């Protein structure tokens, strides 16, 4: 299916990424079916979208009169059957292969054959996910960045099985959202996490080895390299558990010891110091 034929999009999962993805599609004029397993997760997702739209209104990026129309394009659903009408689907359910397998299987069974199924996974191989479906050539990675409404990049990841038509339709669709798609082949961590996570990991080693405090490491990267956020501040934002999990994916997938997770990161995770979400990581919140 070409990007011009896509009118209705389904987003599976209304969490951090799912509500952001639904937001940008609805903002770009698409009808969006937002599916989660329980009404309370949908309510939370819609509430976040409403607050983020208010923020855009405050910044003058969206007319106040438009907000109602954007929200009206969102159709929450707990029943997977609602997803059958979609022309394009983005999966943003938790990063667990068993959950992805179940959700992709359910969607695959009810979608029209020509519909493209995209995954927002940050670390599972697209080639593996494509192989779980009966439409591997119509499977693609669409890796949005958090927070989705603000971040311009979408890594469009080609699984081994992805057809040229699927790939170009997805690149085109990302542009219609006002995003900048970047073409990447399937490999552990893609480009974003392949480059970012070793940077964060090395920053953690600097702290562990007493090279500098977290504040100093972050100051060097912000003031010296013009990064808007220091790597350790960013790690706290992402979640230290997520960082360790992604390092394991790189380590396992690429087999190079340079990707081993920093012991200090692992220790923090063991202590329950996961970053912002647990009010303590490299910093206290
Ligand atoms: N958080 C990030 O910064 C980030 C960035 C890029 C990619 N990702 C990827 O995006 C995906 C989602 O991550 P997240 O941070 O939004 O997770 P999250 O936990 O915030 O949200 C996941 C949502 O999926 C729902 N869900 C669970 N089972 C479901 C099912 N069967 N059908 C529909 N919904 C279901 C959950 O109830 C939850 O609301 C993951 O694959 C993750 O790797 C996350």
CSV table of C-alpha atoms and ligand atoms in Angstrom, one decimal:
chain,number,residue,atom,x,y,z
A,1,UNK,CA,0.0,0.0,0.0
A,2,UNK,CA,1.4,3.4,-0.9
A,3,UNK,CA,1.6,6.2,1.6
A,4,UNK,CA,-1.1,8.2,-0.2
A,5,UNK,CA,-3.6,5.4,0.3
A,6,UNK,CA,-3.1,5.4,4.1
A,7,UNK,CA,-5.9,7.2,5.9
A,8,UNK,CA,-6.5,5.2,9.1
A,9,UNK,CA,-3.6,4.1,11.3
A,10,UNK,CA,-3.7,1.8,14.3
A,11,UNK,CA,-1.2,2.2,17.2
A,12,UNK,CA,-0.9,-0.8,19.4
A,13,UNK,CA,0.0,0.3,23.0
A,14,UNK,CA,-0.9,3.7,24.5
A,15,UNK,CA,2.2,4.0,26.8
A,16,UNK,CA,5.1,6.4,26.6
A,17,UNK,CA,5.7,5.8,22.9
A,18,UNK,CA,2.2,4.7,21.7
A,19,UNK,CA,0.5,7.9,22.9
A,20,UNK,CA,3.2,10.0,21.3
A,21,UNK,CA,2.9,8.1,18.0
A,22,UNK,CA,-0.9,8.4,18.1
A,23,UNK,CA,-0.5,12.1,18.8
A,24,UNK,CA,1.6,12.8,15.7
A,25,UNK,CA,-0.6,10.8,13.4
A,26,UNK,CA,-3.8,12.5,14.6
A,27,UNK,CA,-2.0,15.9,14.4
A,28,UNK,CA,-1.2,15.1,10.8
A,29,UNK,CA,-4.8,14.4,9.9
A,30,UNK,CA,-5.0,10.6,10.2
A,31,UNK,CA,-7.7,8.8,11.9
A,32,UNK,CA,-6.0,6.8,14.7
A,33,UNK,CA,-7.2,3.7,16.4
A,34,UNK,CA,-5.3,3.6,19.7
A,35,UNK,CA,-5.4,0.1,21.2
A,36,UNK,CA,-4.4,-1.0,24.7
A,37,UNK,CA,-5.4,-3.9,26.9
A,38,UNK,CA,-7.3,-1.9,29.5
A,39,UNK,CA,-9.4,1.3,29.4
A,40,UNK,CA,-7.3,2.9,32.2
A,41,UNK,CA,-4.2,2.7,30.0
A,42,UNK,CA,-6.1,4.3,27.1
A,43,UNK,CA,-7.4,7.0,29.5
A,44,UNK,CA,-3.9,7.7,30.7
A,45,UNK,CA,-2.6,7.9,27.1
A,46,UNK,CA,-5.4,10.2,25.9
A,47,UNK,CA,-4.8,12.4,28.9
A,48,UNK,CA,-1.1,12.7,28.0
A,49,UNK,CA,-2.0,13.6,24.4
A,50,UNK,CA,-4.5,16.3,25.6
A,51,UNK,CA,-1.8,17.8,27.9
A,52,UNK,CA,0.8,17.7,25.1
A,53,UNK,CA,-1.6,19.4,22.7
A,54,UNK,CA,-2.1,22.1,25.3
A,55,UNK,CA,1.6,22.6,25.4
A,56,UNK,CA,1.7,23.0,21.6
A,57,UNK,CA,-1.1,25.6,21.9
A,58,UNK,CA,0.9,27.5,24.5
A,59,UNK,CA,3.9,27.5,22.3
A,60,UNK,CA,1.8,28.8,19.4
A,61,UNK,CA,2.4,25.6,17.3
A,62,UNK,CA,-1.3,24.6,17.3
A,63,UNK,CA,-4.5,26.8,17.2
A,64,UNK,CA,-6.7,26.3,20.2
A,65,UNK,CA,-9.6,25.7,17.8
A,66,UNK,CA,-7.8,22.7,16.3
A,67,UNK,CA,-7.4,20.7,19.5
A,68,UNK,CA,-10.9,19.2,19.4
A,69,UNK,CA,-10.5,18.1,15.9
A,70,UNK,CA,-7.2,16.3,16.7
A,71,UNK,CA,-8.7,14.5,19.7
A,72,UNK,CA,-11.8,13.6,17.6
A,73,UNK,CA,-9.5,11.7,15.2
A,74,UNK,CA,-8.4,9.4,18.0
A,75,UNK,CA,-10.5,6.3,18.5
A,76,UNK,CA,-9.5,4.4,21.7
A,77,UNK,CA,-10.1,0.6,21.7
A,78,UNK,CA,-9.5,-2.3,24.0
A,79,UNK,CA,-10.8,-4.8,21.4
A,80,UNK,CA,-8.3,-5.8,18.8
A,81,UNK,CA,-11.2,-6.2,16.2
A,82,UNK,CA,-11.2,-2.3,15.9
A,83,UNK,CA,-7.7,-2.5,14.4
A,84,UNK,CA,-9.0,-4.5,11.4
A,85,UNK,CA,-10.0,-1.2,9.6
A,86,UNK,CA,-6.4,0.2,9.7
A,87,UNK,CA,-4.4,0.9,6.6
A,88,UNK,CA,-1.1,1.0,8.5
A,89,UNK,CA,-0.2,-0.3,12.0
A,90,UNK,CA,2.6,0.7,14.4
A,91,UNK,CA,3.2,-1.6,17.3
A,92,UNK,CA,4.5,0.0,20.6
A,93,UNK,CA,3.8,-2.6,23.2
A,94,UNK,CA,6.4,-3.5,25.9
A,95,UNK,CA,9.8,-4.6,24.9
A,96,UNK,CA,9.2,-8.3,25.5
A,97,UNK,CA,9.4,-10.7,22.7
A,98,UNK,CA,6.5,-12.9,24.0
A,99,UNK,CA,4.2,-9.8,24.2
A,100,UNK,CA,5.3,-8.7,20.7
A,101,UNK,CA,4.7,-12.2,19.3
A,102,UNK,CA,1.2,-12.3,20.7
A,103,UNK,CA,0.2,-8.8,19.6
A,104,UNK,CA,1.8,-9.1,16.1
A,105,UNK,CA,0.1,-12.4,15.6
A,106,UNK,CA,-3.3,-11.1,16.6
A,107,UNK,CA,-3.0,-8.0,14.3
A,108,UNK,CA,-1.5,-10.0,11.4
A,109,UNK,CA,-4.5,-12.3,11.5
A,110,UNK,CA,-7.1,-9.6,11.1
A,111,UNK,CA,-5.4,-6.9,8.9
A,112,UNK,CA,-6.0,-6.8,5.2
A,113,UNK,CA,-3.2,-8.4,3.3
A,114,UNK,CA,-1.8,-5.2,1.8
A,115,UNK,CA,-1.5,-3.5,5.2
A,116,UNK,CA,2.0,-2.7,6.5
A,117,UNK,CA,2.9,-3.7,10.0
A,118,UNK,CA,5.6,-1.5,11.7
A,119,UNK,CA,7.3,-2.0,15.0
A,120,UNK,CA,8.7,0.7,17.2
A,121,UNK,CA,11.0,-1.8,19.1
A,122,UNK,CA,14.3,-0.3,20.2
A,123,UNK,CA,16.3,-3.4,20.5
A,124,UNK,CA,14.6,-6.6,19.1
A,125,UNK,CA,15.8,-7.5,15.6
A,126,UNK,CA,13.2,-6.4,12.9
A,127,UNK,CA,14.1,-9.5,11.0
A,128,UNK,CA,13.1,-11.7,13.9
A,129,UNK,CA,9.8,-9.8,14.4
A,130,UNK,CA,9.1,-9.9,10.6
A,131,UNK,CA,9.5,-13.7,10.7
A,132,UNK,CA,6.8,-14.0,13.4
A,133,UNK,CA,4.2,-12.7,10.9
A,134,UNK,CA,2.7,-14.0,7.6
A,135,UNK,CA,3.6,-10.7,6.0
A,136,UNK,CA,7.4,-10.5,6.4
A,137,UNK,CA,7.8,-8.4,3.2
A,138,UNK,CA,5.2,-5.9,4.6
A,139,UNK,CA,7.0,-5.6,7.9
A,140,UNK,CA,9.3,-2.7,8.8
A,141,UNK,CA,10.8,-0.9,11.7
A,142,UNK,CA,9.6,2.6,12.5
A,143,UNK,CA,11.7,3.7,15.4
A,144,UNK,CA,10.4,7.0,16.9
A,145,UNK,CA,12.3,8.9,19.5
A,146,UNK,CA,11.0,10.0,22.9
A,147,UNK,CA,9.2,12.4,23.3
A,148,UNK,CA,7.6,11.6,19.9
A,149,UNK,CA,5.8,14.9,19.3
A,150,UNK,CA,9.1,16.9,19.8
A,151,UNK,CA,11.7,14.7,18.2
A,152,UNK,CA,12.2,15.0,14.4
A,153,UNK,CA,14.0,11.7,13.7
A,154,UNK,CA,12.4,8.4,12.7
A,155,UNK,CA,14.8,5.6,12.0
A,156,UNK,CA,13.1,3.5,9.3
A,157,UNK,CA,14.6,0.1,9.7
A,158,UNK,CA,14.6,-2.5,6.9
A,159,UNK,CA,14.3,-6.1,8.0
A,160,UNK,CA,16.0,-8.6,5.8
A,161,UNK,CA,12.5,-9.5,4.4
A,162,UNK,CA,11.2,-5.9,4.0
A,163,UNK,CA,10.2,-5.1,0.3
A,164,UNK,CA,11.2,-2.0,-1.4
A,165,UNK,CA,7.6,-0.9,-1.7
A,166,UNK,CA,7.0,-1.3,2.1
A,167,UNK,CA,10.2,0.6,2.8
A,168,UNK,CA,9.5,3.5,0.6
A,169,UNK,CA,5.9,3.8,1.7
A,170,UNK,CA,7.1,4.0,5.3
A,171,UNK,CA,9.7,6.6,4.5
A,172,UNK,CA,7.0,8.6,2.8
A,173,UNK,CA,4.6,8.2,5.6
A,174,UNK,CA,7.2,9.5,8.2
A,175,UNK,CA,7.6,12.6,6.0
A,176,UNK,CA,3.9,13.2,6.0
A,177,UNK,CA,4.1,13.3,9.8
A,178,UNK,CA,6.6,16.2,9.5
A,179,UNK,CA,9.4,13.9,10.6
A,180,UNK,CA,12.7,13.2,9.0
A,181,UNK,CA,13.1,9.5,8.3
A,182,UNK,CA,16.5,8.0,8.1
A,183,UNK,CA,17.1,4.7,6.3
A,184,UNK,CA,18.9,2.1,8.5
A,185,UNK,CA,19.4,-1.6,8.0
A,186,UNK,CA,18.5,-4.1,10.7
A,187,UNK,CA,21.4,-4.6,13.1
A,188,UNK,CA,21.6,-4.7,16.9
A,189,UNK,CA,20.7,-1.2,18.3
A,190,UNK,CA,20.2,0.1,14.8
A,191,UNK,CA,22.2,3.4,14.6
A,192,UNK,CA,20.6,5.3,17.4
A,193,UNK,CA,21.3,2.9,20.3
A,194,UNK,CA,24.5,1.5,18.7
A,195,UNK,CA,26.1,4.9,19.1
A,196,UNK,CA,24.2,6.4,22.0
A,197,UNK,CA,24.4,3.5,24.5
A,198,UNK,CA,28.2,3.0,24.4
A,199,UNK,CA,28.5,6.7,25.0
A,200,UNK,CA,26.3,6.5,28.1
A,201,UNK,CA,28.1,3.3,29.2
A,202,UNK,CA,31.5,5.0,28.9
A,203,UNK,CA,30.2,8.0,30.9
A,204,UNK,CA,29.2,5.5,33.6
A,205,UNK,CA,32.7,4.0,33.5
A,206,UNK,CA,34.2,7.5,34.0
A,207,UNK,CA,32.1,7.8,37.2
A,208,UNK,CA,32.9,4.3,38.4
A,209,UNK,CA,36.7,4.8,37.9
A,210,UNK,CA,36.6,8.2,39.6
A,211,UNK,CA,37.6,10.1,36.5
A,212,UNK,CA,34.9,12.7,37.3
A,213,UNK,CA,31.6,13.2,39.0
A,214,UNK,CA,28.3,12.7,37.1
A,215,UNK,CA,27.9,16.5,37.1
A,216,UNK,CA,31.4,17.0,35.6
A,217,UNK,CA,31.0,14.3,32.9
A,218,UNK,CA,27.7,15.9,31.9
A,219,UNK,CA,29.2,19.4,31.9
A,220,UNK,CA,32.0,18.3,29.6
A,221,UNK,CA,29.6,16.8,27.1
A,222,UNK,CA,27.2,19.8,27.2
A,223,UNK,CA,29.7,22.6,27.2
A,224,UNK,CA,32.4,20.9,25.2
A,225,UNK,CA,30.4,18.9,22.6
A,226,UNK,CA,27.3,21.0,22.5
A,227,UNK,CA,25.1,18.1,23.6
A,228,UNK,CA,21.8,19.6,24.9
A,229,UNK,CA,21.8,17.0,27.7
A,230,UNK,CA,24.7,15.2,29.4
A,231,UNK,CA,24.9,11.4,28.8
A,232,UNK,CA,24.1,10.6,32.5
A,233,UNK,CA,21.2,13.0,32.7
A,234,UNK,CA,20.0,11.3,29.6
A,235,UNK,CA,20.5,7.8,31.0
A,236,UNK,CA,18.4,8.8,34.0
A,237,UNK,CA,15.7,10.0,31.7
A,238,UNK,CA,15.8,6.8,29.5
A,239,UNK,CA,16.0,4.5,32.6
A,240,UNK,CA,19.2,2.8,33.7
A,241,UNK,CA,17.5,-0.6,33.4
A,242,UNK,CA,16.7,0.1,29.7
A,243,UNK,CA,20.3,1.2,29.2
A,244,UNK,CA,21.6,-2.1,30.6
A,245,UNK,CA,19.2,-4.1,28.6
A,246,UNK,CA,20.2,-2.4,25.4
A,247,UNK,CA,23.9,-2.9,26.2
A,248,UNK,CA,23.2,-6.6,26.6
A,249,UNK,CA,21.5,-6.7,23.2
A,250,UNK,CA,24.6,-5.0,21.6
A,251,UNK,CA,27.0,-7.3,23.5
A,252,UNK,CA,25.1,-10.5,22.6
A,253,UNK,CA,24.3,-9.4,19.0
A,254,UNK,CA,27.7,-8.1,18.1
A,255,UNK,CA,29.8,-10.4,20.4
A,256,UNK,CA,32.4,-7.7,21.1
A,257,UNK,CA,33.5,-7.2,24.7
A,258,UNK,CA,33.6,-3.4,24.1
A,259,UNK,CA,29.8,-3.5,24.5
A,260,UNK,CA,29.8,-5.0,28.0
A,261,UNK,CA,27.5,-3.1,30.4
A,262,UNK,CA,29.4,-1.0,32.9
A,263,UNK,CA,29.3,-2.7,36.4
A,264,UNK,CA,28.2,0.6,38.0
A,265,UNK,CA,25.1,0.8,35.8
A,266,UNK,CA,24.3,-2.8,36.7
A,267,UNK,CA,24.8,-2.1,40.4
A,268,UNK,CA,22.5,0.9,40.3
A,269,UNK,CA,19.8,-1.2,38.6
A,270,UNK,CA,20.2,-3.9,41.2
A,271,UNK,CA,19.7,-1.2,43.9
A,272,UNK,CA,16.5,-0.1,42.2
A,273,UNK,CA,18.1,3.2,41.2
A,274,UNK,CA,16.6,3.3,37.7
A,275,UNK,CA,16.8,7.1,37.1
A,276,UNK,CA,13.9,9.6,37.0
A,277,UNK,CA,11.2,6.9,37.3
A,278,UNK,CA,12.5,5.7,40.7
A,279,UNK,CA,13.5,9.3,41.7
A,280,UNK,CA,17.2,8.2,41.9
A,281,UNK,CA,19.8,7.3,39.4
A,282,UNK,CA,23.0,9.2,38.8
A,283,UNK,CA,21.0,12.1,40.2
A,284,UNK,CA,18.2,12.5,42.8
A,285,UNK,CA,14.8,13.8,41.7
B,1,LIG,N1,10.4,4.7,26.0
B,1,LIG,C1,11.3,5.0,25.1
B,1,LIG,O1,12.1,6.0,25.2
B,1,LIG,C2,11.3,4.3,23.8
B,1,LIG,C3,12.0,4.9,22.7
B,1,LIG,C4,12.0,4.2,21.4
B,1,LIG,C5,11.3,3.0,21.3
B,1,LIG,N2,10.7,2.4,22.4
B,1,LIG,C6,10.1,1.1,22.2
B,1,LIG,O2,8.7,1.4,22.2
B,1,LIG,C7,7.9,0.2,22.7
B,1,LIG,C8,7.0,0.7,23.8
B,1,LIG,O3,7.7,1.3,24.8
B,1,LIG,P1,7.1,2.3,25.9
B,1,LIG,O4,8.2,3.0,26.5
B,1,LIG,O5,6.0,3.1,25.2
B,1,LIG,O6,6.4,1.2,26.8
B,1,LIG,P2,5.2,1.5,27.9
B,1,LIG,O7,5.4,0.4,28.9
B,1,LIG,O8,5.2,2.9,28.3
B,1,LIG,O9,3.9,1.2,27.1
B,1,LIG,C9,3.5,0.0,26.5
B,1,LIG,C10,2.0,-0.1,26.5
B,1,LIG,O10,1.6,-1.3,25.8
B,1,LIG,C11,0.5,-1.8,26.5
B,1,LIG,N3,0.2,-3.2,26.1
B,1,LIG,C12,0.7,-4.3,26.7
B,1,LIG,N4,0.2,-5.4,26.1
B,1,LIG,C13,-0.5,-4.9,25.0
B,1,LIG,C14,-1.3,-5.5,24.0
B,1,LIG,N5,-1.4,-6.9,24.0
B,1,LIG,N6,-2.0,-4.7,23.1
B,1,LIG,C15,-1.9,-3.4,23.2
B,1,LIG,N7,-1.2,-2.8,24.2
B,1,LIG,C16,-0.5,-3.5,25.1
B,1,LIG,C17,0.7,-1.5,27.9
B,1,LIG,O11,-0.5,-1.6,28.7
B,1,LIG,C18,1.3,-0.1,27.9
B,1,LIG,O12,0.3,0.9,28.0
B,1,LIG,C19,9.0,-0.8,23.1
B,1,LIG,O13,9.2,-1.7,22.1
B,1,LIG,C20,10.2,0.1,23.4
B,1,LIG,O14,11.4,-0.6,23.2
B,1,LIG,C21,10.7,3.0,23.6
